[in-house]
Amino acid sequence: MYIDPHIHVTSRTTDDYEAMRKAGIVAIIEPAFWLGQPRTEVGSFKDYFSSLVGWERFRAKQFGIVHYCTMGLNSKEANNVPLAEEVMELLPLFVGKEGVVAIGEIGYDDQTPAEDRFYRLQLELAKEVNLPVLIHTPHRDKRKGTTKSMDVSEEHGLDPRMVIVDHNNEETAKEVLDRGYWAGFTIYPHTKMGSERMVEIVRQYGPERIIVDSAADWGVSDPLAVPKTAALMRKMGIPEEHIRLVCYQNALTAYAQSGQMEEMDWLKPDPIDQRQRQFGNSVLRGGQSPKVEGEASDIVEN
Ligand SMILES: [Zn+2]
């Protein structure tokens, strides 16, 4: 069993869902982020947040995967200050919804004053509602941005145990782990942070507080990055227990602190029934046969 604790499945296909389930992924976390282009209205945030706790959660379930999400204003869009202010008013309406396991992904992109302001406001929100925080570390000037993310989080009195710092690499891993944070590693295909280097990181630091994810989205990314990395670790002689920790248990332990995620959610799931509808919609298109678990006959056409 695997958990992919960072994947933007809204932008993936049903083929991906099927392949993920087949590869052993039982649960996923979808952090709120940006759409590839800037939003122009607060209403698009509202509908997006609604889809994360609504349609996408339903869609994942139709393929046997339990879907959780995080809520937040991403760092890029924090730079549109008037819009960001409106989003801050919206967020409290969503953070308490079922399946919301953290505030995130928040933090720095270009490390601007506006990003800093809305990062801090959201840290305060996380404290208020007692949710973990998922930090997106910048891709440019990563080391400085990562250190600053943790400094500011501590300034606001957050316990490092409640904070997952994601998109780490060899440059940032040591400091993040030494300071007591959860350290996420995003495995992007064809980049420097690939599965091979992940194996080396687990070898070097051990499995404690290390979390592997795919961050798969609409870009070149791999929704099977977690099971593939686990397979490579196995091949390279990483102990099975260490693989279980970094590809499953640590994410569960970190995000279960929200009170919204527990193993029984997928150990005792409702059977898959693709006849189900949400807002009047099903995942099937004209004439397709629904997958219905535990029921060989009595299949209703959709
Ligand atoms: Zn992301």
Short mmCIF file of N, CA and C in Angstrom, two decimals, residues 13 17 23 31 36 58 75 88 105 119-120 128-129 149 151 208 237 244 273 286:
data_model
loop_
_atom_site.label_atom_id
_atom_site.label_comp_id
_atom_site.label_asym_id
_atom_site.label_seq_id
_atom_site.Cartn_x
_atom_site.Cartn_y
_atom_site.Cartn_z
N THR A 13 -6.05 12.05 -15.62
CA THR A 13 -7.14 11.33 -16.27
C THR A 13 -7.61 10.13 -15.46
N TYR A 17 -5.86 7.36 -12.60
CA TYR A 17 -6.48 6.82 -11.39
C TYR A 17 -6.41 5.30 -11.39
N ALA A 23 -1.21 0.11 -8.97
CA ALA A 23 0.16 0.12 -8.44
C ALA A 23 0.18 0.15 -6.91
N PRO A 31 -3.14 19.02 -2.79
CA PRO A 31 -3.00 20.38 -2.25
C PRO A 31 -3.62 21.41 -3.21
N GLY A 36 -1.97 27.14 -13.51
CA GLY A 36 -1.09 27.30 -14.67
C GLY A 36 -1.25 28.70 -15.26
N PHE A 58 -15.13 12.59 -4.83
CA PHE A 58 -16.06 11.59 -5.34
C PHE A 58 -15.42 10.79 -6.48
N SER A 75 1.46 30.55 -3.27
CA SER A 75 2.36 31.71 -3.15
C SER A 75 2.36 32.58 -4.40
N MET A 88 -8.52 35.15 1.33
CA MET A 88 -8.35 34.97 2.78
C MET A 88 -9.69 34.98 3.52
N GLU A 105 -0.88 24.29 -0.46
CA GLU A 105 0.51 24.50 -0.22
C GLU A 105 0.76 26.00 -0.19
N TYR A 119 1.55 34.31 3.52
CA TYR A 119 2.08 33.11 4.17
C TYR A 119 1.84 33.20 5.68
N ARG A 120 2.19 34.35 6.22
CA ARG A 120 2.03 34.54 7.66
C ARG A 120 0.56 34.46 8.09
N GLU A 128 -5.05 28.54 14.32
CA GLU A 128 -6.40 28.75 14.81
C GLU A 128 -7.25 27.48 14.69
N VAL A 129 -7.14 26.80 13.56
CA VAL A 129 -8.00 25.63 13.33
C VAL A 129 -7.26 24.33 13.62
N SER A 149 11.18 29.95 5.21
CA SER A 149 9.86 29.36 5.49
C SER A 149 9.82 28.82 6.92
N ASP A 151 11.93 29.62 9.45
CA ASP A 151 12.12 30.72 10.41
C ASP A 151 10.79 31.42 10.71
N GLU A 208 13.20 8.36 8.93
CA GLU A 208 12.41 9.14 9.86
C GLU A 208 12.00 10.50 9.29
N GLY A 237 18.02 -2.46 -2.23
CA GLY A 237 18.29 -3.03 -0.91
C GLY A 237 17.90 -2.17 0.28
N ARG A 244 8.18 1.40 3.70
CA ARG A 244 6.82 1.58 4.20
C ARG A 244 6.69 2.95 4.88
N ASP A 273 -18.62 1.68 -6.51
CA ASP A 273 -19.90 1.58 -7.22
C ASP A 273 -19.99 2.76 -8.19
N GLY A 286 -21.80 7.63 -21.91
CA GLY A 286 -22.86 6.86 -22.54
C GLY A 286 -22.56 5.40 -22.82
#
